JSON list of C-alpha atoms and ligand atoms in Angstrom, two decimals:
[
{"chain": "A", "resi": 1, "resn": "UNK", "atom": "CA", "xyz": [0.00, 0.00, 0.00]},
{"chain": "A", "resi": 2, "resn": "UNK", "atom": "CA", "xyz": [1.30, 3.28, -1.42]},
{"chain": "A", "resi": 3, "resn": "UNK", "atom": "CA", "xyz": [2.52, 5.27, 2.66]},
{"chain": "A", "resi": 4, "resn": "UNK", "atom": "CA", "xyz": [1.63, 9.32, 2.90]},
{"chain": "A", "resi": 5, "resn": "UNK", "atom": "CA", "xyz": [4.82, 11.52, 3.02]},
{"chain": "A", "resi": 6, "resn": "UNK", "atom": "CA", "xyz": [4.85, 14.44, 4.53]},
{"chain": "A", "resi": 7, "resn": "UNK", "atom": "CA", "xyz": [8.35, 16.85, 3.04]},
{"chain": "A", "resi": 8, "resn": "UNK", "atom": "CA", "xyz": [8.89, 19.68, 5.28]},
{"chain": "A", "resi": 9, "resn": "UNK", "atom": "CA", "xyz": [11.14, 21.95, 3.00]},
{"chain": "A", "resi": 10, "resn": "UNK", "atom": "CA", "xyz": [13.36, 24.89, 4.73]},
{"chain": "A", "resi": 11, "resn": "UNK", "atom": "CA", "xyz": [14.90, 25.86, 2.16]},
{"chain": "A", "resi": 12, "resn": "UNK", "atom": "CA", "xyz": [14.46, 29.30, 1.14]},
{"chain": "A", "resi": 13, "resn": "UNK", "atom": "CA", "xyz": [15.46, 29.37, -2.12]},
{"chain": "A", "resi": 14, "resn": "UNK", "atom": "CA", "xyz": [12.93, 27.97, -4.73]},
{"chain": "A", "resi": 15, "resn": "UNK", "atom": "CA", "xyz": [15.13, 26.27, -7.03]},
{"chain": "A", "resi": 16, "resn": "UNK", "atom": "CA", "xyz": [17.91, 25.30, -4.49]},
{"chain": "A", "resi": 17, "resn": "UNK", "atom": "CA", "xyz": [20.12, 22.09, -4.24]},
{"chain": "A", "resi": 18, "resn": "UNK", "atom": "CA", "xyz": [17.67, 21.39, -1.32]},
{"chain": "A", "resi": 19, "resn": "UNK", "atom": "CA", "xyz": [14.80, 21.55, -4.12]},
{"chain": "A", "resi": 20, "resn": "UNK", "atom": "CA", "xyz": [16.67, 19.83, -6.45]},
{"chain": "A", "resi": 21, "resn": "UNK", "atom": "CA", "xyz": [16.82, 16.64, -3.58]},
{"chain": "A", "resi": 22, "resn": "UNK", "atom": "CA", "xyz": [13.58, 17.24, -3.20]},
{"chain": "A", "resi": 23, "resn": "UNK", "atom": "CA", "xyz": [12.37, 16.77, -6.61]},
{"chain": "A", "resi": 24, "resn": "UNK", "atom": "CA", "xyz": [14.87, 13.15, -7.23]},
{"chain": "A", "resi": 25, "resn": "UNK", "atom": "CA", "xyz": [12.86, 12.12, -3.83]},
{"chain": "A", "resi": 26, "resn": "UNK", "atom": "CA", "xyz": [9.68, 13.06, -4.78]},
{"chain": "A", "resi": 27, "resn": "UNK", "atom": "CA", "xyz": [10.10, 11.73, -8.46]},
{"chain": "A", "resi": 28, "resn": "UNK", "atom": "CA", "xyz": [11.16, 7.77, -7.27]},
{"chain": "A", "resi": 29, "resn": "UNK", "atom": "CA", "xyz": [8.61, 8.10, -4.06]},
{"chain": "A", "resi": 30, "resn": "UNK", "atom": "CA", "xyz": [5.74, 8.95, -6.71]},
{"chain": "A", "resi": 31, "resn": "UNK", "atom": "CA", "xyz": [6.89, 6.18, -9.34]},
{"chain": "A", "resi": 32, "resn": "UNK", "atom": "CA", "xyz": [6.39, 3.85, -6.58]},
{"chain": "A", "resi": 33, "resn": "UNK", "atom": "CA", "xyz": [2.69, 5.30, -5.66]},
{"chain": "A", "resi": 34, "resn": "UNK", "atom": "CA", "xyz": [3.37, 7.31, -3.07]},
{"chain": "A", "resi": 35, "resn": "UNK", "atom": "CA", "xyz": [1.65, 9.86, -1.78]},
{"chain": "A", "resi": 36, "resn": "UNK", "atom": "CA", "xyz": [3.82, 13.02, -1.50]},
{"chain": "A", "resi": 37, "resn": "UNK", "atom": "CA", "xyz": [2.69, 16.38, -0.06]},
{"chain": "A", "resi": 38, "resn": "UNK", "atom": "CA", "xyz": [5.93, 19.37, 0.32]},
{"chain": "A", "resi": 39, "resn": "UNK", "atom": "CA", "xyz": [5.46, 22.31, 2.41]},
{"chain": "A", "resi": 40, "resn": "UNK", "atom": "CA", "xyz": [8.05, 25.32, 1.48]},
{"chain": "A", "resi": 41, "resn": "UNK", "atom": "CA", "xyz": [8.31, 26.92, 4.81]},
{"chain": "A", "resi": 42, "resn": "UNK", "atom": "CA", "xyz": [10.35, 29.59, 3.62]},
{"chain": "A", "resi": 43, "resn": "UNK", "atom": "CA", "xyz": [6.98, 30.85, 1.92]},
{"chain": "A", "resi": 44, "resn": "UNK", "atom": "CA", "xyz": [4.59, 30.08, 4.73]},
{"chain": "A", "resi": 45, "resn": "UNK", "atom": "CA", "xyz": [3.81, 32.35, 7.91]},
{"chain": "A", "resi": 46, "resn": "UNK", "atom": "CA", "xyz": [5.36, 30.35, 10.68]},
{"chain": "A", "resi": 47, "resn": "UNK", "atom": "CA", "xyz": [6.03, 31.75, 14.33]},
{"chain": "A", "resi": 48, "resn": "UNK", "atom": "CA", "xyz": [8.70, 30.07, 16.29]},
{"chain": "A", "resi": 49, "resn": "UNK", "atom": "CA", "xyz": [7.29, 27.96, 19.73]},
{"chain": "A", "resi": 50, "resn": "UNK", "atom": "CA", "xyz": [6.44, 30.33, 22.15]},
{"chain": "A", "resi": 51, "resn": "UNK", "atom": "CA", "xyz": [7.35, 27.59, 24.98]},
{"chain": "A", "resi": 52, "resn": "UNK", "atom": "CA", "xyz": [3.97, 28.35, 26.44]},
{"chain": "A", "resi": 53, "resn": "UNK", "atom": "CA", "xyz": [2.68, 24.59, 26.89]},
{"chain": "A", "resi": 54, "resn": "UNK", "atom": "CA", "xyz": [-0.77, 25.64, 26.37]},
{"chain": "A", "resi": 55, "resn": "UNK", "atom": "CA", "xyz": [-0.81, 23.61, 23.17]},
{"chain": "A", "resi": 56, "resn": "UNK", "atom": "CA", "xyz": [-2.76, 20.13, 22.55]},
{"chain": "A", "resi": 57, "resn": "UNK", "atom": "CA", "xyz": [-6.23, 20.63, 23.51]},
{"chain": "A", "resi": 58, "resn": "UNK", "atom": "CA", "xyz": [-7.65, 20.48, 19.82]},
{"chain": "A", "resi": 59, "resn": "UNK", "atom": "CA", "xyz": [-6.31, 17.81, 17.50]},
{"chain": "A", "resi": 60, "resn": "UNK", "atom": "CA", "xyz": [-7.40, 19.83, 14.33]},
{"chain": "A", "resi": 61, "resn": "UNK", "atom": "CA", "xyz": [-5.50, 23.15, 16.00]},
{"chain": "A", "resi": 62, "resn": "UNK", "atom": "CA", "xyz": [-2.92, 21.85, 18.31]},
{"chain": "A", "resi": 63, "resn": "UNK", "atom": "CA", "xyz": [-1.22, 25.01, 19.10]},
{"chain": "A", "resi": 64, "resn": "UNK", "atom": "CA", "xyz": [-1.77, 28.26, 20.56]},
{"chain": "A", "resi": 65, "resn": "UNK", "atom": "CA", "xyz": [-0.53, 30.38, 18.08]},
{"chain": "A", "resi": 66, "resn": "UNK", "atom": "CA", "xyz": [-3.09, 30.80, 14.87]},
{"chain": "A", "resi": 67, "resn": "UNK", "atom": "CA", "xyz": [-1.02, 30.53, 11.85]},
{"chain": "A", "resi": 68, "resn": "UNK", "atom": "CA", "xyz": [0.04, 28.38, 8.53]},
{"chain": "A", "resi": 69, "resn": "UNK", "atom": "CA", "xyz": [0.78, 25.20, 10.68]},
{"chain": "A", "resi": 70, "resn": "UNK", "atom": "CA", "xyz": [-2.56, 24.95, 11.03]},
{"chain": "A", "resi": 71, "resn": "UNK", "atom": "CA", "xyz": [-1.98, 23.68, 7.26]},
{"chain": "A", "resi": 72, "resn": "UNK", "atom": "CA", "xyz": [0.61, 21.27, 8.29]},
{"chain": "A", "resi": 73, "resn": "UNK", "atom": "CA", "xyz": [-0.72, 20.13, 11.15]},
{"chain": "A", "resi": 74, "resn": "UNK", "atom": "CA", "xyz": [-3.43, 17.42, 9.89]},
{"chain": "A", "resi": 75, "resn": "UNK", "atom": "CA", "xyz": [-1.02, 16.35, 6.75]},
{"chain": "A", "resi": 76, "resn": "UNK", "atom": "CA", "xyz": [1.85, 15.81, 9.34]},
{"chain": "A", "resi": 77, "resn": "UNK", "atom": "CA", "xyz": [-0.93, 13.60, 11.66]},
{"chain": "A", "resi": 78, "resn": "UNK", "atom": "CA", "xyz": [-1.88, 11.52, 8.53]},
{"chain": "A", "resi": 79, "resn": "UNK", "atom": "CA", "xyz": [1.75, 10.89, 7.44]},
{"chain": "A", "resi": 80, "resn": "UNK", "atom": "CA", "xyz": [3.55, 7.53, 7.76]},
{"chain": "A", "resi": 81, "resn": "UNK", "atom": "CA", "xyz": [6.79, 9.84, 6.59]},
{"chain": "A", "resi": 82, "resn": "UNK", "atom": "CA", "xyz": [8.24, 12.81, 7.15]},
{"chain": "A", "resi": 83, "resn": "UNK", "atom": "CA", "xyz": [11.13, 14.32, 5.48]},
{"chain": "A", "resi": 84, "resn": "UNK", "atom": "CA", "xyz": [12.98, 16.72, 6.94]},
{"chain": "A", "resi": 85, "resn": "UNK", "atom": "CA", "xyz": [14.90, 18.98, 3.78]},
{"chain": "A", "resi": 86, "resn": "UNK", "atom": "CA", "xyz": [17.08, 21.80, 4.19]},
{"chain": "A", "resi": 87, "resn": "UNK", "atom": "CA", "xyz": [20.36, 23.14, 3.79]},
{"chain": "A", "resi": 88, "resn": "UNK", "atom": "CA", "xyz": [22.45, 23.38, 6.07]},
{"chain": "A", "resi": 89, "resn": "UNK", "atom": "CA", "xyz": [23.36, 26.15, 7.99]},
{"chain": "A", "resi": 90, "resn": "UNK", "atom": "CA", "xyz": [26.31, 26.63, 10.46]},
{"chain": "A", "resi": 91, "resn": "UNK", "atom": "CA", "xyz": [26.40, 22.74, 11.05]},
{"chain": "A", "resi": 92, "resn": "UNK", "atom": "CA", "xyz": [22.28, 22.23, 11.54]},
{"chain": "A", "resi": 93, "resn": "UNK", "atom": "CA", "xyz": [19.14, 22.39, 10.18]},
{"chain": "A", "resi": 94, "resn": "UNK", "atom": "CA", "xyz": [18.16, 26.02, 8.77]},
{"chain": "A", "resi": 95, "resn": "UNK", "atom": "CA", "xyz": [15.72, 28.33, 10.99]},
{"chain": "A", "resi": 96, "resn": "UNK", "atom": "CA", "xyz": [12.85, 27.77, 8.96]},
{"chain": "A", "resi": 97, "resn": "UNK", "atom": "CA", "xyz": [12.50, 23.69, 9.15]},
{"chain": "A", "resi": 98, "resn": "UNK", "atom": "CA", "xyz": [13.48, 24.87, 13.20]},
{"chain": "A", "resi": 99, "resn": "UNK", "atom": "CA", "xyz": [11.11, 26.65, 13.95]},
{"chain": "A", "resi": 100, "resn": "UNK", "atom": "CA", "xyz": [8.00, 24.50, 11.88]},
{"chain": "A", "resi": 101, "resn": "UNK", "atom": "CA", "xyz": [9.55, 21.42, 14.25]},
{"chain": "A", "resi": 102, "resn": "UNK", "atom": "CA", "xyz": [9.13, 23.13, 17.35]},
{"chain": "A", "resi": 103, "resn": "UNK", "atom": "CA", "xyz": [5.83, 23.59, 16.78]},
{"chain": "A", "resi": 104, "resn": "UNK", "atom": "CA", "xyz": [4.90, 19.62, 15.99]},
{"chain": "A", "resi": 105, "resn": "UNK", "atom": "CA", "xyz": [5.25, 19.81, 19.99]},
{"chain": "A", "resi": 106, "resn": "UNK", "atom": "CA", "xyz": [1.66, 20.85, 20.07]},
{"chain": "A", "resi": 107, "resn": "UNK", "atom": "CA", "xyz": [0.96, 17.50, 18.33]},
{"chain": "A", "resi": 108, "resn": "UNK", "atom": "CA", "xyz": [2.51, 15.86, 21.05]},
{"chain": "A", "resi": 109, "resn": "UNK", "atom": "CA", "xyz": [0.78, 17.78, 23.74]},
{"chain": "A", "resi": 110, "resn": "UNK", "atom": "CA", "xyz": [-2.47, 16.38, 22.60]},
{"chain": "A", "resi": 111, "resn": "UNK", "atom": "CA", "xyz": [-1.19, 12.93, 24.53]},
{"chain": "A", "resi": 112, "resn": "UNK", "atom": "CA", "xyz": [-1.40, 13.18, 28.31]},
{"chain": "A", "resi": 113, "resn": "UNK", "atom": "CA", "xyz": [2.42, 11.83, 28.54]},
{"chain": "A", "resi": 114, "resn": "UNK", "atom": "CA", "xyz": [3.73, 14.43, 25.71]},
{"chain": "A", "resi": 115, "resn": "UNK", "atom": "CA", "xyz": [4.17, 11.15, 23.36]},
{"chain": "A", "resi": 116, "resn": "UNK", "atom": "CA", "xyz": [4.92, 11.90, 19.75]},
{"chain": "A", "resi": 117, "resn": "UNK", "atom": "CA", "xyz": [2.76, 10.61, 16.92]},
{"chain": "A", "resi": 118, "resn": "UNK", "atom": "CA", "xyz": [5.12, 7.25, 15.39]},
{"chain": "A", "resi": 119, "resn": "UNK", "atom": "CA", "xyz": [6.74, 8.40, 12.11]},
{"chain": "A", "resi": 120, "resn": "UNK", "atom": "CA", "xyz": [9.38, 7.14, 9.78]},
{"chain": "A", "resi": 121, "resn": "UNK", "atom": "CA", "xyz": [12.31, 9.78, 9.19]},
{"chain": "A", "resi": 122, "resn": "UNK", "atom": "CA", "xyz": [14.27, 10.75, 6.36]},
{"chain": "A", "resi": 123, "resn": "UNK", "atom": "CA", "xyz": [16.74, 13.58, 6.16]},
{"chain": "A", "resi": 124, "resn": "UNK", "atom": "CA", "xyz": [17.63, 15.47, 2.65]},
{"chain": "A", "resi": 125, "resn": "UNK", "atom": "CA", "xyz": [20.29, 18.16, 3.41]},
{"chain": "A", "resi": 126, "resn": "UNK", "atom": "CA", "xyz": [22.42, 20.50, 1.14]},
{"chain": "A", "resi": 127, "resn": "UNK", "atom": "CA", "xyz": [25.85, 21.77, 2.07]},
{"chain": "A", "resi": 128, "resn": "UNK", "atom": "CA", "xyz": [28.84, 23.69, 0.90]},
{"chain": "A", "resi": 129, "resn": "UNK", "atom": "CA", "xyz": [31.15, 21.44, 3.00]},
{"chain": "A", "resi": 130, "resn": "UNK", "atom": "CA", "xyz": [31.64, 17.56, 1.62]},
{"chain": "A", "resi": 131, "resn": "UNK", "atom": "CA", "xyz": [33.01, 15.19, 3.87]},
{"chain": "A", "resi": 132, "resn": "UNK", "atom": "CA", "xyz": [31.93, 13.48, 7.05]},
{"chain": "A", "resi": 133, "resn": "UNK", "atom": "CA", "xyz": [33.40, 16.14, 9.20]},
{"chain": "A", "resi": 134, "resn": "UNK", "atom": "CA", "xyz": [31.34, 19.04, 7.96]},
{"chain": "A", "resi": 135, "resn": "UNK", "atom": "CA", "xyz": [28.26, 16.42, 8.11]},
{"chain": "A", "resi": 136, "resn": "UNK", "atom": "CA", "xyz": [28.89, 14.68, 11.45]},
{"chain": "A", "resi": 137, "resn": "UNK", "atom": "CA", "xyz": [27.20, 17.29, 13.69]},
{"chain": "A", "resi": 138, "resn": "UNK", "atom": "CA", "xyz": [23.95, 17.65, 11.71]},
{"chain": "A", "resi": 139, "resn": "UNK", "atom": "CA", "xyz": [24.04, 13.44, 11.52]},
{"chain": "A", "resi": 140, "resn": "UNK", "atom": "CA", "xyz": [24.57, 13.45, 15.56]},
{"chain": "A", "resi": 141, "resn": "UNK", "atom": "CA", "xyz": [20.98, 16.08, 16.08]},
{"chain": "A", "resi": 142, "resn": "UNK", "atom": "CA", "xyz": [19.48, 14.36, 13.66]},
{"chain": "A", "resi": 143, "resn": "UNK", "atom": "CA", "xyz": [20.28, 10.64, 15.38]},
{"chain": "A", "resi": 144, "resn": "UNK", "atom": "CA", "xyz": [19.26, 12.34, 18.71]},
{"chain": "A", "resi": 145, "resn": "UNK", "atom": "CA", "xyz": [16.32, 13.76, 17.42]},
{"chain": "A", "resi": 146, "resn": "UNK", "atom": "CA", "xyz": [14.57, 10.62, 15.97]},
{"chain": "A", "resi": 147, "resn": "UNK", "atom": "CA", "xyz": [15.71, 8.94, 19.60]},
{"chain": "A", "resi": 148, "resn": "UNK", "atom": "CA", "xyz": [14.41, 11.29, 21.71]},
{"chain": "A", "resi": 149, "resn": "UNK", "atom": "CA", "xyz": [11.00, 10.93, 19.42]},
{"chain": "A", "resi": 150, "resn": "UNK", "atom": "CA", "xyz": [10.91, 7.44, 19.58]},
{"chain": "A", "resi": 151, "resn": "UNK", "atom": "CA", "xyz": [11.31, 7.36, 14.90]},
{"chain": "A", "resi": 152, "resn": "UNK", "atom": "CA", "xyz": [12.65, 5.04, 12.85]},
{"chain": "A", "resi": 153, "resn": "UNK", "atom": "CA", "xyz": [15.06, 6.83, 10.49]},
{"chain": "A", "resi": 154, "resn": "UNK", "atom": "CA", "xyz": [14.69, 5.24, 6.43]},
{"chain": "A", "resi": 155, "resn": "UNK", "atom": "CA", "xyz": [17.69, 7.24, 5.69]},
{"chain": "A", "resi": 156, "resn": "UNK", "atom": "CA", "xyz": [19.38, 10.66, 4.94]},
{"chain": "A", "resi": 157, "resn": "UNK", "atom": "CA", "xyz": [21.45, 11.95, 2.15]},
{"chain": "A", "resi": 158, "resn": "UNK", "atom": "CA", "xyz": [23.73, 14.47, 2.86]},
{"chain": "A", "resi": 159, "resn": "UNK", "atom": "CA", "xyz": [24.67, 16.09, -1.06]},
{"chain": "A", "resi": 160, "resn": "UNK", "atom": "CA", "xyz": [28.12, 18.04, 0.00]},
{"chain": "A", "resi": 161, "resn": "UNK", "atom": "CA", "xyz": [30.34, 20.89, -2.35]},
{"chain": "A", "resi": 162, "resn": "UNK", "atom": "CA", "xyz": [27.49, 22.47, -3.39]},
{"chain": "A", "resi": 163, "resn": "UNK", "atom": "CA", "xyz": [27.11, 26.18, -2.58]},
{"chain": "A", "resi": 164, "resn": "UNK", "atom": "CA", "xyz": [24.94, 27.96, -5.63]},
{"chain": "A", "resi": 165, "resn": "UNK", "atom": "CA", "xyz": [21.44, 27.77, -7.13]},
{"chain": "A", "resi": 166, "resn": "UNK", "atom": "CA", "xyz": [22.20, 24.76, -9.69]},
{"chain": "A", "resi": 167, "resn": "UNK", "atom": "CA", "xyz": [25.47, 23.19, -8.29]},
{"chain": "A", "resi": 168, "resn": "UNK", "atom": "CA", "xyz": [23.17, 20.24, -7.46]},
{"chain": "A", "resi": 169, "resn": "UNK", "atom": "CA", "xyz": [22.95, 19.17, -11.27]},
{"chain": "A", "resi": 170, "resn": "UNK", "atom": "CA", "xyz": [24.57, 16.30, -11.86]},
{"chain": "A", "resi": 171, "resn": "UNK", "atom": "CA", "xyz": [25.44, 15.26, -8.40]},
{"chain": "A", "resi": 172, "resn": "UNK", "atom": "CA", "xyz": [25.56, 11.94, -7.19]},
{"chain": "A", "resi": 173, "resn": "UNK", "atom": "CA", "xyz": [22.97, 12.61, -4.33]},
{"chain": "A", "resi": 174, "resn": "UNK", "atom": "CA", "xyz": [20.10, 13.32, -7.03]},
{"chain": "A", "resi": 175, "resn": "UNK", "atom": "CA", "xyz": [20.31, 9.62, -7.80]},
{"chain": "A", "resi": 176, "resn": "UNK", "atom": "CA", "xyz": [20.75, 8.25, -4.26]},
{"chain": "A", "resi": 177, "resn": "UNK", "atom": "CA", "xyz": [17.76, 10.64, -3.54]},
{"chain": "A", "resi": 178, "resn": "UNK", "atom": "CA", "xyz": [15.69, 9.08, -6.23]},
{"chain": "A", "resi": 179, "resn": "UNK", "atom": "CA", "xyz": [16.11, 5.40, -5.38]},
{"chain": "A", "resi": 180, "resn": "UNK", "atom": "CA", "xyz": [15.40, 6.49, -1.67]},
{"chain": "A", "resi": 181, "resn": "UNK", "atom": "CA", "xyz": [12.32, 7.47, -2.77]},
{"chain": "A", "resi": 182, "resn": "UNK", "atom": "CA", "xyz": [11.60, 4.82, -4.98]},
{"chain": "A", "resi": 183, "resn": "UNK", "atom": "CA", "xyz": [13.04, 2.05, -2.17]},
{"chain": "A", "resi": 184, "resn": "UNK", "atom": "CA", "xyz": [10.43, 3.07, 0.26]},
{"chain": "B", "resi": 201, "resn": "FMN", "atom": "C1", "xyz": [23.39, 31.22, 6.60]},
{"chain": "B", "resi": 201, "resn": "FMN", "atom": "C2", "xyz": [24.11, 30.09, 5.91]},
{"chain": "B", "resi": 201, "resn": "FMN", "atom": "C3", "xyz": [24.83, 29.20, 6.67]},
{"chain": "B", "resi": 201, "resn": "FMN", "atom": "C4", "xyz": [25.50, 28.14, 6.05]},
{"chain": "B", "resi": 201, "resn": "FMN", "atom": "N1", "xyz": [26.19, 27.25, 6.84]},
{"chain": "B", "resi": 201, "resn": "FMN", "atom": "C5", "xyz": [26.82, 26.20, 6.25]},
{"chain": "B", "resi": 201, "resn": "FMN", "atom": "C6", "xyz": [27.52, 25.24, 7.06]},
{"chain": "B", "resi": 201, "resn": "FMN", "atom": "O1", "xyz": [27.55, 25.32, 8.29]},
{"chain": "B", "resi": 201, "resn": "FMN", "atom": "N2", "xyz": [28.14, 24.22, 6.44]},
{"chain": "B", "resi": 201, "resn": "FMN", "atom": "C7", "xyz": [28.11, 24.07, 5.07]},
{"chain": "B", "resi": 201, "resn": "FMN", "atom": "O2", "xyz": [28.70, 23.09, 4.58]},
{"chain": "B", "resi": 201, "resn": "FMN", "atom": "N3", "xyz": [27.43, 24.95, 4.29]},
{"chain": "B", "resi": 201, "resn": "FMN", "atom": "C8", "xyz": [26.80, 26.01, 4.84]},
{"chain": "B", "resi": 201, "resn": "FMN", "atom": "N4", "xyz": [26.10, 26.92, 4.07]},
{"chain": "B", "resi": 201, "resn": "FMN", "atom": "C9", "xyz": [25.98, 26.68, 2.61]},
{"chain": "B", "resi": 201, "resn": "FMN", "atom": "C10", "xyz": [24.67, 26.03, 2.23]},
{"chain": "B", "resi": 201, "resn": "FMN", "atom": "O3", "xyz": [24.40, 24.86, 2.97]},
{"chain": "B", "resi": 201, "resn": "FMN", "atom": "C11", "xyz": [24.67, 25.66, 0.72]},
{"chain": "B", "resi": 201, "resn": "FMN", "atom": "O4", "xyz": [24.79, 26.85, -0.02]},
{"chain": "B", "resi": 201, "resn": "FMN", "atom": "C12", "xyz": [23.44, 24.89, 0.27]},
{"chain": "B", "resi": 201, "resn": "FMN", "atom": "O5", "xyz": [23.68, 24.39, -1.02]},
{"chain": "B", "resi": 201, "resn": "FMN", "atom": "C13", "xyz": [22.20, 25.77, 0.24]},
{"chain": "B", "resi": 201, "resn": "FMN", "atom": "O6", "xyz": [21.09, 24.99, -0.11]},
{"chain": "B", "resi": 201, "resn": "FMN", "atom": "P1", "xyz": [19.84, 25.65, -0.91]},
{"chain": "B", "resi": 201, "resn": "FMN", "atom": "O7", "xyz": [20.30, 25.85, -2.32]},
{"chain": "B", "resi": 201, "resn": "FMN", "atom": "O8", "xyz": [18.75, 24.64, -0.82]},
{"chain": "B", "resi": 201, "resn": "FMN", "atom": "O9", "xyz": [19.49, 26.92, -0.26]},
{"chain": "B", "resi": 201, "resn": "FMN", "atom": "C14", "xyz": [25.46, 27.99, 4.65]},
{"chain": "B", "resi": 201, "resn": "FMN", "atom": "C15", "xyz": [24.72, 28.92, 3.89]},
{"chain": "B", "resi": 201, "resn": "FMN", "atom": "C16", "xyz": [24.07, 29.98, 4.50]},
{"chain": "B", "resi": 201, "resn": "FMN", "atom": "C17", "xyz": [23.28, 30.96, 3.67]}
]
């Protein structure tokens, strides 16, 4: 049965290497019959947590704060997968994909023990730097994230020495990417 994947984009730029992984994911995850829904945060109004933990007491509007995660919020429920895409920036996820996470909390909030919905993981990421020291901190969050949460991670691709719109053409990543999503 074809699963529901949920891509939460924080990339700002439209037609960014992120995109670009995007796109090779999307492509093999929709050969396969997936069902694929991407939010660009970067284009979406989307307040960072306000720590308040006042959240959780209506599943269809988890969170205190009125705004476009009220869009994400029943896709991200439904989902058996959720990508988390962005580029990275000073050795983590960028601010917009940040701040959209923080605010799944609310989700969680709607279970008496704070207990997170059970997703699969996958991480797409973009950086200037290549190698596993320039990717090793993102890789340790990212492993401490989906432990903390209790997710089973289906993989993460890392596409490194690319800095500019368009340096993503041709790279090796756009294939893994595609077979990820095509593998699932
Ligand atoms: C604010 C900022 C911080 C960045 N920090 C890093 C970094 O820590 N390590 C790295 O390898 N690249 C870093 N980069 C480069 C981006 O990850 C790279 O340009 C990436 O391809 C951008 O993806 P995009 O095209 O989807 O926006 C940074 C770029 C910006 C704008």
């Amino acid at each position: 049965m074809g699963k529901k994947i949920v891509i939460l984009n924080g990339s700002p730029r439209a037609n960014g290497n992120t995109k670009g992984l995007i796109d090779a994911f999307m492509q093999g995850a929709q050969e396969k019959g997936h069902e694929v829904v991407c939010f660009d945060l970067g284009r979406l109004n989307i307040h960072g947590c306000l720590g308040c933990f006042g959240g959780g007491k209506d599943r269809l509007s988890p969170c205190v704060q009125k705004d476009d995660m009220l869009k994400i919020y029943p896709e991200y429920m439904a989902a058996d997968v959720v990508v988390l895409a962005s580029p990275m920036y000073y050795w983590g996820i960028s601010g917009q994909l940040k701040c959209a996470f923080d605010r799944l909390f609310a989700v969680a909030e709607c279970d008496e023990n704070y207990e997170n919905p059970k997703k699969d993981c996958i991480l797409l990421m973009a950086s200037e730097g290549d190698g596993i020291d320039n990717s090793k901190p993102v890789l340790d969050y990212y492993q401490a994230l989906l432990a903390h949460l209790n997710w089973k991670n289906l993989g993460y691709i890392i596409a490194g020495g690319v800095l500019k719109i368009g340096d993503i053409k041709g790279h090796k990543a756009l294939k893994d990417a595609f077979n990820l999503g095509k593998n699932l």
